[in-house]
Tab-separated table of C-alpha atoms and ligand atoms in Angstrom:
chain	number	residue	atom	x	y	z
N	141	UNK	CA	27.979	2.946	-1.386
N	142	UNK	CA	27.857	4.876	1.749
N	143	UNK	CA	29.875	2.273	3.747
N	144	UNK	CA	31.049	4.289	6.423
N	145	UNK	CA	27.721	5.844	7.284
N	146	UNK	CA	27.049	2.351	9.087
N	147	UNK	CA	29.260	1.689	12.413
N	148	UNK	CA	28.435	-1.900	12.766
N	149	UNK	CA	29.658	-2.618	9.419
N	150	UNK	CA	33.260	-2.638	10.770
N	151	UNK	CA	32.375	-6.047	12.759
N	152	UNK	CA	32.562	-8.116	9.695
N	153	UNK	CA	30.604	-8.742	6.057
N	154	UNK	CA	26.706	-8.279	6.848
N	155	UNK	CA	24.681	-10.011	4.139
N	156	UNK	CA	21.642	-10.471	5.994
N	157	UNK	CA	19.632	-7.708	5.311
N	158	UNK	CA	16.501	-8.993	3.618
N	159	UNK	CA	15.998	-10.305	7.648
N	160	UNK	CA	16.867	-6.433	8.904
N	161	UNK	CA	18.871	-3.991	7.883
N	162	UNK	CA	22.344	-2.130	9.746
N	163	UNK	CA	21.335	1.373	10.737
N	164	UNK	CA	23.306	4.356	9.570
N	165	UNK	CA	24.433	6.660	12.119
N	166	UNK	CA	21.923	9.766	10.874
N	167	UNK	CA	19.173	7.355	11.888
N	168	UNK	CA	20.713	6.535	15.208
N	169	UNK	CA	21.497	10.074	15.901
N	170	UNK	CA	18.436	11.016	15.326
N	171	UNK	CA	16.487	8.812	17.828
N	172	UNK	CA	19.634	9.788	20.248
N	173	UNK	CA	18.711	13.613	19.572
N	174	UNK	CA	14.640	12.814	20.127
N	175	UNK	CA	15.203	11.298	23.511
N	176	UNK	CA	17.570	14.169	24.533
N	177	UNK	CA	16.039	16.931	23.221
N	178	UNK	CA	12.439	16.869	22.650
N	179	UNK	CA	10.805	13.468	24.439
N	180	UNK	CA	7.152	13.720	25.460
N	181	UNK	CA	4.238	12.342	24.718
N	182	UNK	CA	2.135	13.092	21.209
N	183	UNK	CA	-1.658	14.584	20.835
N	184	UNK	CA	-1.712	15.588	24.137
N	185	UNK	CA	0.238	18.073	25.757
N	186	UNK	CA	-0.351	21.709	24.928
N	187	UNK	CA	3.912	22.551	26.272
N	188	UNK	CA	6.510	23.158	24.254
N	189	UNK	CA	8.188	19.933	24.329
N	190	UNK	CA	4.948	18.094	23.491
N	191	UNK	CA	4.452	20.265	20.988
N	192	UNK	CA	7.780	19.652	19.320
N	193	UNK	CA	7.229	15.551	19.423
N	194	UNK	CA	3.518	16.173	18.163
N	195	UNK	CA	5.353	18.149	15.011
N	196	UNK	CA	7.778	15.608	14.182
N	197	UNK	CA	5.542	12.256	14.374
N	198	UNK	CA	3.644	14.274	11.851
N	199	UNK	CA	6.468	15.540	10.203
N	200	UNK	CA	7.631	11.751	10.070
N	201	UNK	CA	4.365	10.815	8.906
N	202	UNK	CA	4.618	13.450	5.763
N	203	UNK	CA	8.327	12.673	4.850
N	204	UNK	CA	7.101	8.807	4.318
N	205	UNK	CA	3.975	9.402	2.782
N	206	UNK	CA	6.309	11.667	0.087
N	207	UNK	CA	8.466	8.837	-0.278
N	208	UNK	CA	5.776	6.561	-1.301
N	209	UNK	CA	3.507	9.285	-3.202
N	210	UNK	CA	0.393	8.928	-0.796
N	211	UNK	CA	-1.226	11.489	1.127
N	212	UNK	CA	-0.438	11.858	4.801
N	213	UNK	CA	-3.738	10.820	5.921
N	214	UNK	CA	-3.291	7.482	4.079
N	215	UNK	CA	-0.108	6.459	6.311
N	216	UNK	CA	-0.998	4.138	9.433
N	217	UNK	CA	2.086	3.786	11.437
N	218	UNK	CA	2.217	0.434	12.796
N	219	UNK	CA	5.186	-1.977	14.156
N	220	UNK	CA	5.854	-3.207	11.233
N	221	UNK	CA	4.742	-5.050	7.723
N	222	UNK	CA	2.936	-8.258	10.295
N	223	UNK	CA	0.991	-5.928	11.951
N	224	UNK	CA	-0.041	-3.828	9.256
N	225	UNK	CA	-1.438	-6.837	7.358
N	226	UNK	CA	-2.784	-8.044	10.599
N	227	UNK	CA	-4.789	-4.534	10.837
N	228	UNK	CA	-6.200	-4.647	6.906
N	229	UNK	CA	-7.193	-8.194	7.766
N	230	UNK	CA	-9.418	-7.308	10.945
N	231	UNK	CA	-10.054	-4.177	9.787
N	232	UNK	CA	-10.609	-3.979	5.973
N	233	UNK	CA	-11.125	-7.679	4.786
N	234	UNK	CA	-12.951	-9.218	8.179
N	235	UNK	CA	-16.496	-6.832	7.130
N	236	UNK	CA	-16.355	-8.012	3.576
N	237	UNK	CA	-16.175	-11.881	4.120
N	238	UNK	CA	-18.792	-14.276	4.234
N	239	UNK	CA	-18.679	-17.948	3.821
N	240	UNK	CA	-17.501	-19.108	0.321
N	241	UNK	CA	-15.810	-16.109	-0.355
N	242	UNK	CA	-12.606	-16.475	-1.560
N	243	UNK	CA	-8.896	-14.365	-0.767
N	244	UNK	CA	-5.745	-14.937	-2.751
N	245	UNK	CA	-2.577	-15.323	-1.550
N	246	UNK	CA	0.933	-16.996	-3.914
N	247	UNK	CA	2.838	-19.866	-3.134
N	248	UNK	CA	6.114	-17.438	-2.375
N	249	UNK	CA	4.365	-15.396	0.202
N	250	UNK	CA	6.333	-15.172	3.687
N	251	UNK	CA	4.082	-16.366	6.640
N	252	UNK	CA	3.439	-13.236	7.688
N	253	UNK	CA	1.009	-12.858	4.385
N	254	UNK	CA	-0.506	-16.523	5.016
N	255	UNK	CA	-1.308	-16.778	8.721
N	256	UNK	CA	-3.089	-13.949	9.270
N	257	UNK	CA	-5.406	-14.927	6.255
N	258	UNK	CA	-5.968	-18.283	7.343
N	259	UNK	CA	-7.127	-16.625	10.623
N	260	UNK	CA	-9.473	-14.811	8.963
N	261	UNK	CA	-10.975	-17.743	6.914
N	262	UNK	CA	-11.767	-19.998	10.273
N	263	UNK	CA	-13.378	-16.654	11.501
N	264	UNK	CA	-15.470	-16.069	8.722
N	265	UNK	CA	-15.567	-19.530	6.628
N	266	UNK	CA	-13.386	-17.366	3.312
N	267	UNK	CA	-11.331	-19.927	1.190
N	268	UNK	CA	-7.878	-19.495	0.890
N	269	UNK	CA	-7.107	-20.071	-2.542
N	270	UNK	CA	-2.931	-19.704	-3.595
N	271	UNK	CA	-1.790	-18.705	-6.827
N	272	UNK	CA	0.730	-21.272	-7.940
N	273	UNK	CA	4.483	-20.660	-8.523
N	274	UNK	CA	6.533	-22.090	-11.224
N	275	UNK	CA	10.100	-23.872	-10.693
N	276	UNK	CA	11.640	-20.553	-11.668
N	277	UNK	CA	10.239	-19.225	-8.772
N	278	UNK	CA	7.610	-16.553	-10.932
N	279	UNK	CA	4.097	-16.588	-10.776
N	280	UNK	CA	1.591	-18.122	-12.853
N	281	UNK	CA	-0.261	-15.120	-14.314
N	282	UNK	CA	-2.168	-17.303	-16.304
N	283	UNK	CA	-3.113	-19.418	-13.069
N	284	UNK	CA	-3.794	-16.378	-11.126
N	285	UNK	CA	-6.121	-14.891	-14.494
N	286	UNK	CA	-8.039	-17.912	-13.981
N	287	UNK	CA	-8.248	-17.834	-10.424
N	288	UNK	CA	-10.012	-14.116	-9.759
N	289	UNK	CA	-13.790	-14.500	-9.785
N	290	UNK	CA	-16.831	-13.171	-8.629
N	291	UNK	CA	-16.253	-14.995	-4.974
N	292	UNK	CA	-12.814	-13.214	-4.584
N	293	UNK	CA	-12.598	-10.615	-2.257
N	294	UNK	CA	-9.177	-9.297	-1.801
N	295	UNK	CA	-5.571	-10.542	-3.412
N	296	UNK	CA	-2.719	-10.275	-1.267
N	297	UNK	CA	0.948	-10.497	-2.561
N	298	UNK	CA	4.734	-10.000	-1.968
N	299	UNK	CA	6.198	-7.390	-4.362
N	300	UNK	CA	9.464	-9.097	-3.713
N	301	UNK	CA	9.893	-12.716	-1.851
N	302	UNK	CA	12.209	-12.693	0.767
N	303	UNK	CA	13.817	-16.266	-0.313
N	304	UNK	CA	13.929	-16.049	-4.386
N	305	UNK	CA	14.020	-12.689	-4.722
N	306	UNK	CA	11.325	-12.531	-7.663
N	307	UNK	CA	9.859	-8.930	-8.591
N	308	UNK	CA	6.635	-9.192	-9.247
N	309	UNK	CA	5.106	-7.317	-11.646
N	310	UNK	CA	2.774	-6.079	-9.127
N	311	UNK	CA	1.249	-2.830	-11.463
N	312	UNK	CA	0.222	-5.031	-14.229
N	313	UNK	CA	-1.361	-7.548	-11.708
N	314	UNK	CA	-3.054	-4.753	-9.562
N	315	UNK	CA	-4.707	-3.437	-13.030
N	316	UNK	CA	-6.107	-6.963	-13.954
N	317	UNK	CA	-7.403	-7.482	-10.385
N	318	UNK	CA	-9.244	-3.999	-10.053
N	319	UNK	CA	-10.498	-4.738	-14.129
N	320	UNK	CA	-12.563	-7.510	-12.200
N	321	UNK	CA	-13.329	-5.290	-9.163
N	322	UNK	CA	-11.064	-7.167	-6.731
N	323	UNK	CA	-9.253	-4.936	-4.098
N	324	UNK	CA	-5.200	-5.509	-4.051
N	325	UNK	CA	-2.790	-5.406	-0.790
N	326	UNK	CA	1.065	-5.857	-1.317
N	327	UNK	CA	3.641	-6.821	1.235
N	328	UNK	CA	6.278	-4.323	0.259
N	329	UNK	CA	8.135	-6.139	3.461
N	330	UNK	CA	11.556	-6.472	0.639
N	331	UNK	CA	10.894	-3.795	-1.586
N	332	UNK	CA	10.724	-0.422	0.124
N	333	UNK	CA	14.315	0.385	0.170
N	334	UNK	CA	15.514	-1.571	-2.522
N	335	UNK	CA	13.394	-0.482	-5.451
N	336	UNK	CA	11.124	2.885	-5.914
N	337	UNK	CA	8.176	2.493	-4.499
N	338	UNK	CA	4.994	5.098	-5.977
N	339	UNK	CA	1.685	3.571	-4.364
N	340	UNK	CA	-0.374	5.457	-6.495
N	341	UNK	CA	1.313	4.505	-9.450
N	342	UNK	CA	1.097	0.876	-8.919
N	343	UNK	CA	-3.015	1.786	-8.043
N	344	UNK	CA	-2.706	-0.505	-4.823
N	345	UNK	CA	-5.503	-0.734	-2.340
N	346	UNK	CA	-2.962	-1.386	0.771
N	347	UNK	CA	0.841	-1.515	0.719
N	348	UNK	CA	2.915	-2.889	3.602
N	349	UNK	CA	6.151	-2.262	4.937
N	350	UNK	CA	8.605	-2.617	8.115
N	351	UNK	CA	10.849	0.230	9.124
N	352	UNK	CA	14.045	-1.733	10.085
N	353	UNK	CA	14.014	-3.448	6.316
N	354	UNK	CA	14.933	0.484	5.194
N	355	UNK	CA	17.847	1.262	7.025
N	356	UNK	CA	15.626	2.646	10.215
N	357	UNK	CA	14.822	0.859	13.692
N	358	UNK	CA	13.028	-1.996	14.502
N	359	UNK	CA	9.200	-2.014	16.106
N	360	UNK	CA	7.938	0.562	13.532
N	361	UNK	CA	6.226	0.165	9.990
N	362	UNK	CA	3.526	1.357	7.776
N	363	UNK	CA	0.387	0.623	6.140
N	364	UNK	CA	-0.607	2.441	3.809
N	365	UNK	CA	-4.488	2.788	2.416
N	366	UNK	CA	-6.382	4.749	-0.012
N	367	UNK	CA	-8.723	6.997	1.956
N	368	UNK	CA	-11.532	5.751	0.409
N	369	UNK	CA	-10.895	2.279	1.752
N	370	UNK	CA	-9.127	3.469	5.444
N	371	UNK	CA	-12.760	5.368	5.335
N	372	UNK	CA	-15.170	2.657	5.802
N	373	UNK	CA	-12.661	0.824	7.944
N	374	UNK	CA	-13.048	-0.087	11.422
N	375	UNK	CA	-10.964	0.326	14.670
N	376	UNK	CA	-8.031	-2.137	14.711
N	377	UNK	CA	-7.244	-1.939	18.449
N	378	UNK	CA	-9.212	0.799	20.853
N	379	UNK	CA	-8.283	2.783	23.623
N	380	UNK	CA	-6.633	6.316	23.668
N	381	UNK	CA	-5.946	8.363	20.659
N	382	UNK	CA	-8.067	6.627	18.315
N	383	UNK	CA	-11.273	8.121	19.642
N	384	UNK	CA	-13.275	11.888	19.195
N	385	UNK	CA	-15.156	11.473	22.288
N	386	UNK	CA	-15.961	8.994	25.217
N	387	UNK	CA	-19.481	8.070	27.494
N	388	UNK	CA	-20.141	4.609	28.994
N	389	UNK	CA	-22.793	4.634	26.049
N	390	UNK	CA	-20.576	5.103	23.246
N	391	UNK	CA	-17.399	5.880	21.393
N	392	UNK	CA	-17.100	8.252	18.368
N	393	UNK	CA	-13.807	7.486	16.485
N	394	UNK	CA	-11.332	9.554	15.662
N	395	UNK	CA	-10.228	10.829	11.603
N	396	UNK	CA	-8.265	8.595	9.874
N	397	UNK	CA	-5.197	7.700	10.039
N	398	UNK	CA	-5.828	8.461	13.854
N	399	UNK	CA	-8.610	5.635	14.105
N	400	UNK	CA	-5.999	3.193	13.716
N	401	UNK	CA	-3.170	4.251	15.935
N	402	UNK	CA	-4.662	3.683	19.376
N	403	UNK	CA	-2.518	4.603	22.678
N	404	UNK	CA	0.874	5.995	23.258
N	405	UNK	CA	2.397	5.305	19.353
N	406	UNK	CA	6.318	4.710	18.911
N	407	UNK	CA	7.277	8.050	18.663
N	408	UNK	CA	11.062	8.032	18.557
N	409	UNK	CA	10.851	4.410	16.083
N	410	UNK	CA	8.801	6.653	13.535
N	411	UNK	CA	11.131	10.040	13.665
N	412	UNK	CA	13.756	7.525	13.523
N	413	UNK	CA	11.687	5.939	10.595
N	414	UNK	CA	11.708	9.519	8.723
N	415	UNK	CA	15.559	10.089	9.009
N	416	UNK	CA	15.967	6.408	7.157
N	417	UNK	CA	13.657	7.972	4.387
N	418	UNK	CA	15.881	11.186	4.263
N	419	UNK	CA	18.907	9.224	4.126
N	420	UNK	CA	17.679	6.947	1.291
N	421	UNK	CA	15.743	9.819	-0.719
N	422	UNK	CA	19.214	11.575	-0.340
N	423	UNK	CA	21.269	8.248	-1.494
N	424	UNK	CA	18.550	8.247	-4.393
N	425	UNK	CA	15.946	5.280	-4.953
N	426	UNK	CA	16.895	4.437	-8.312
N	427	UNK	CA	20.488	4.622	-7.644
N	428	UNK	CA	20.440	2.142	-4.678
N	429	UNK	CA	18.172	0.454	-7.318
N	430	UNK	CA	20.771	0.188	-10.002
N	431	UNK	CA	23.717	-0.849	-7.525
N	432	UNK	CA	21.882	-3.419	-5.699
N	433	UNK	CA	21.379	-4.633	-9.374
N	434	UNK	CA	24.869	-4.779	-10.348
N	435	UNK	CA	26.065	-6.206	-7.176
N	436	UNK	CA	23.015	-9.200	-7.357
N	437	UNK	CA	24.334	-9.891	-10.504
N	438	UNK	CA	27.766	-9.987	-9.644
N	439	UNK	CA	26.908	-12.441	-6.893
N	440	UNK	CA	25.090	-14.896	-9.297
N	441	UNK	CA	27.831	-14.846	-11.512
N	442	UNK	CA	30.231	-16.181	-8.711
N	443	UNK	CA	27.717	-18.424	-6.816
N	444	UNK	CA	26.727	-20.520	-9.849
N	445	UNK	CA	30.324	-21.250	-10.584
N	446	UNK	CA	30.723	-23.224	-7.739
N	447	UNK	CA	30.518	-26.788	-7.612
N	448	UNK	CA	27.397	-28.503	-5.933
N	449	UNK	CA	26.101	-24.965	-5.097
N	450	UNK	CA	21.993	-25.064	-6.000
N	451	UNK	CA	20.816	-22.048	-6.429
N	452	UNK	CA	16.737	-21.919	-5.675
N	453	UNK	CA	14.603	-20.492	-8.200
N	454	UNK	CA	16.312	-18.270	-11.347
N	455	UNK	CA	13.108	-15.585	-11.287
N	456	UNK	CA	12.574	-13.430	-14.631
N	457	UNK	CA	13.592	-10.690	-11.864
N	458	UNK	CA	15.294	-10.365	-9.295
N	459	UNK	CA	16.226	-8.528	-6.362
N	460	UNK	CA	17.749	-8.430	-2.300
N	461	UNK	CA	17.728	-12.061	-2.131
N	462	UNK	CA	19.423	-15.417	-3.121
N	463	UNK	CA	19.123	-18.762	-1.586
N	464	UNK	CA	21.086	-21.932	-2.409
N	465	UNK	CA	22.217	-25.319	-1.513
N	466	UNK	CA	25.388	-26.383	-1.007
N	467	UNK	CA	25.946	-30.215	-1.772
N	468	UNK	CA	24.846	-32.145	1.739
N	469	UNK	CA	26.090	-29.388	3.976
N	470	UNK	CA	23.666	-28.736	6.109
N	471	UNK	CA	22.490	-24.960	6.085
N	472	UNK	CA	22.671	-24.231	9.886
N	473	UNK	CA	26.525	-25.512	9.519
N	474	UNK	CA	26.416	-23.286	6.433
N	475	UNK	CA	26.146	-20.519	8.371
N	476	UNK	CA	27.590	-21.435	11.536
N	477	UNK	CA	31.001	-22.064	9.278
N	478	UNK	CA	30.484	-18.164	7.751
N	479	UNK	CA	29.534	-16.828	11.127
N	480	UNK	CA	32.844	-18.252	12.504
N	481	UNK	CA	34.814	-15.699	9.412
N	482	UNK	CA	32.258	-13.145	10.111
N	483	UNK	CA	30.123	-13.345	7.341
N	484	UNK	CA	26.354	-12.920	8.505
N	485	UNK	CA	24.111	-15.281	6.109
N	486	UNK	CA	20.252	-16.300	7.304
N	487	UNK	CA	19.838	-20.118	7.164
N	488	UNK	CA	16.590	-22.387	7.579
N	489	UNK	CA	12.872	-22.191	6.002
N	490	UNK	CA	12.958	-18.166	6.271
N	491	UNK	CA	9.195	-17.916	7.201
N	492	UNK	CA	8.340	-19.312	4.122
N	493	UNK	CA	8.021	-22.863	4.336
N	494	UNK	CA	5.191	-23.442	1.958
N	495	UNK	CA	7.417	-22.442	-0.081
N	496	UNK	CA	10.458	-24.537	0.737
N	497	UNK	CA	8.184	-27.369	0.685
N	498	UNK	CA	7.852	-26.799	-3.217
N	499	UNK	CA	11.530	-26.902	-4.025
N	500	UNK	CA	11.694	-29.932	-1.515
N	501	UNK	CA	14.307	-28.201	0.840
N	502	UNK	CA	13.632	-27.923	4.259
N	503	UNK	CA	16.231	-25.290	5.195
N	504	UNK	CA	18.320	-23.034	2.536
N	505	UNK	CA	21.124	-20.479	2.912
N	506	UNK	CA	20.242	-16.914	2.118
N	507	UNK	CA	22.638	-14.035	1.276
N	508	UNK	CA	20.287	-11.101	1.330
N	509	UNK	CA	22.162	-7.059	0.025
N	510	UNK	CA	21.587	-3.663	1.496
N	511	UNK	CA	22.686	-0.842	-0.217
N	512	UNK	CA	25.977	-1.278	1.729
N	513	UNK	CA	27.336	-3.927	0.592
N	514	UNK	CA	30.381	-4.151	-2.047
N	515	UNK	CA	31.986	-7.212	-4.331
N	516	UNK	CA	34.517	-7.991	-2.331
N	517	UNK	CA	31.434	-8.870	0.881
N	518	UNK	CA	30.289	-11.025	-2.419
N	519	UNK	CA	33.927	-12.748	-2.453
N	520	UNK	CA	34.668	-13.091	0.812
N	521	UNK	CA	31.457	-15.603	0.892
N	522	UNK	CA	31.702	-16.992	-2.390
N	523	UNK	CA	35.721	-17.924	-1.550
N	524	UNK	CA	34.537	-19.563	2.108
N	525	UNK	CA	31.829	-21.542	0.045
N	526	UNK	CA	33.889	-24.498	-1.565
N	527	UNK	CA	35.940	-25.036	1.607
N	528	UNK	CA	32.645	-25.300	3.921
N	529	UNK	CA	31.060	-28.180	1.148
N	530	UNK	CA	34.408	-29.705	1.511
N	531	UNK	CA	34.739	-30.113	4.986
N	532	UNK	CA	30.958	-31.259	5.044
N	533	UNK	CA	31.422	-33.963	2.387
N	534	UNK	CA	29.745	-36.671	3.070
W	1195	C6P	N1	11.243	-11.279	6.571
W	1195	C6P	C1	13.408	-12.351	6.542
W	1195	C6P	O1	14.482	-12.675	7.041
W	1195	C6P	P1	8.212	-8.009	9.935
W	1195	C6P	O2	8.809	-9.136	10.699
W	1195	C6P	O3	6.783	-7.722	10.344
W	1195	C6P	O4	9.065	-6.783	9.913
W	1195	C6P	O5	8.194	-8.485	8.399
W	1195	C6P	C2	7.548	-9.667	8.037
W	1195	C6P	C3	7.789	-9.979	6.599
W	1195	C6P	C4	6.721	-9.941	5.727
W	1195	C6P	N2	6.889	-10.150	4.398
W	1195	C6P	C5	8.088	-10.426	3.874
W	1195	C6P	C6	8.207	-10.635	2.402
W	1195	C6P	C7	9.205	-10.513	4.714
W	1195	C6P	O6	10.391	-10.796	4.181
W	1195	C6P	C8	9.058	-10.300	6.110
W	1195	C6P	C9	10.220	-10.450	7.040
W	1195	C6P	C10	12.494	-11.428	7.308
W	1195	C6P	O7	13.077	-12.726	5.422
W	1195	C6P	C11	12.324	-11.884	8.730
W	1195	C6P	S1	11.408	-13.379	8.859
């Protein structure tokens, strides 16, 4: 699907984009045409060329608000899915804690949806409390039923995890959390891209996602809030932008989503940001939805017919990502074997090592699809697999 709209492509069989994503060449023309044609800073200029930057950061900020049905003023652009949990932590779920209180969290979330929480609890003296996952790699809903109660103050999960690839059925988990008052944020980190995303369909409090997981650049990403919440919210960082007005005695803030963009933002990351949204809403969500489908299923198939090949977790559903074992080979040789006949895997504890520790595996392989990707990319590595656990026999 759209093979030749990505230029690093030709280098060799990419199957690492659950860690980021090749860029297609709208997207890098279009950062290429913002630094050429209409660079300057944003909010403050009253020229023409400011005025033309100010116009498409907001423009960008409308196209991906669109793309994930909120409003405008309910996107925060931030640089990426770690900061914009790190924001509703200091932000949203840092006023609302008090010792005893509780947040919860799964056993598949990505470190980037633990740390910051744990933070939070030595600030504040929260539990931590984690929803556990069974040996399929889906989540206990009965568990997790059990686990929301009058002490819980926010649940925070993955739509998709980055090293099973489980969907969570985050709608149906969202609607049991609010039935008992409890607000919801999702790291959207693997799904926005890969599967239609409709924030106020699912009824979530916070969704969070990173730019270069979609097809556009690194260093940008979103979080988005219902205004009622992003209302009561306080300043993340301070300083320019973020502010109405300025004494030595005090600082009125500026409207949301303003409040929470303070200084110089990443102009040319978030127009480039806005192209990636075109590009995909022009592709078609639930046709990169379907294919990325087909071709996960396609890879199963393959990987599970080869000898001493583990794959972790078999998830009710799944999506992006697969992760296996290959007899004693080691996964770093894994992929240093695949790199050497250009196939790009991800090997190691993929910032989820909770998580590894439950299946027992320190390190794992991980072939990860974009919407790029084809069967034969899917042959090429399942055809290098039996010779690498052969010459790694031990
Ligand atoms: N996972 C991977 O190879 P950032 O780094 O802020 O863009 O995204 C963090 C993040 C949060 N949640 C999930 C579920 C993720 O998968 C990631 C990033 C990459 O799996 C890089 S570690």
């Amino acid at each position: 699907m759209n093979r030749e709209d990505f230029p690093l492509l030709a280098e060799g069989v990419y199957l690492d984009s659950g860690a980021t994503t090749q860029k297609p060449y709208q997207v890098i023309e279009r950062i290429d045409r913002f630094y050429r044609n209409e660079n300057a800073n944003v909010h403050r200029g009253v020229y023409e060329l400011s005025a033309k930057a100010t116009a498409a950061y907001e423009d960008a900020r409308e196209t991906v608000a669109r793309f994930i049905n909120g409003n405008s003023d309910e996107v925060i652009f931030t640089r990426g899915t770690t900061e914009s949990i790190n924001l509703a932590a200091f932000s949203f779920a840092e006023p609302l804690m008090k010792e005893g209180d509780e947040i919860l969290i799964t056993h598949m979330e990505h470190h980037a949806n633990i740390v910051p929480w744990q933070l939070l609890c030595e600030r504040t003296g929260a539990r931590l409390k984690v929803i556990p996952v069974d040996r399929e790699g889906n989540l206990d809903r009965k568990a997790l039923r059990g686990m929301m109660t009058e002490k819980t103050k926010l649940l925070s999960l993955t739509h998709i995890s980055n090293v099973l690839g489980t969907v969570n059925p985050v709608k149906e988990i969202i609607a049991e959390a609010h039935d008992r008052g409890i607000p919801v944020l999702i790291d959207g980190a693997q799904a926005v891209g890969r599967t239609p995303v409709d924030v106020k369909d699912l009824d979530a409090d916070f969704y969070a996602f990173s730019g270069h997981k979609m097809y556009g650049p690194t260093g940008i990403g979103v979080l988005y809030g219902k205004k009622k919440r992003l209302e009561r919210m306080r300043p993340y960082q301070s300083g320019g932008d973020m502010i109405l007005r300025v004494t030595f005695e005090k600082t009125t803030w500026n409207e949301i989503p303003h409040r929470f963009e303070a200084g110089t933002p990443n102009i040319a990351g978030t127009i480039g940001l806005a192209e990636a949204v075109r590009y995909l809403e022009g592709t078609g969500m639930k046709k990169v939805e379907a294919y990325e489908e087909e071709l996960m299923d396609y890879a199963l198939a393959r990987l599970e017919k080869i000898d001493g090949l583990e794959i972790i977790g078999s998830p009710a559903k799944r999506s992006g990502a697969l992760t296996f074992t290959l007899g004693d080979a080691h996964p770093h040789d894994i992929a240093h074997e695949l790199a050497m006949k250009n196939i790009a895997v991800r090997a190691g504890h993929h910032c989820a090592q909770p998580l590894m520790n439950y299946y027992n595996v320190p390190a794992a392989t991980r072939l990860s699809l974009g919407l790029y990707n084809n069967k034969q990319d899917i042959d090429f590595l399942a055809e290098a697999l039996p010779e690498i656990r052969e010459k790694f026999k031990l």
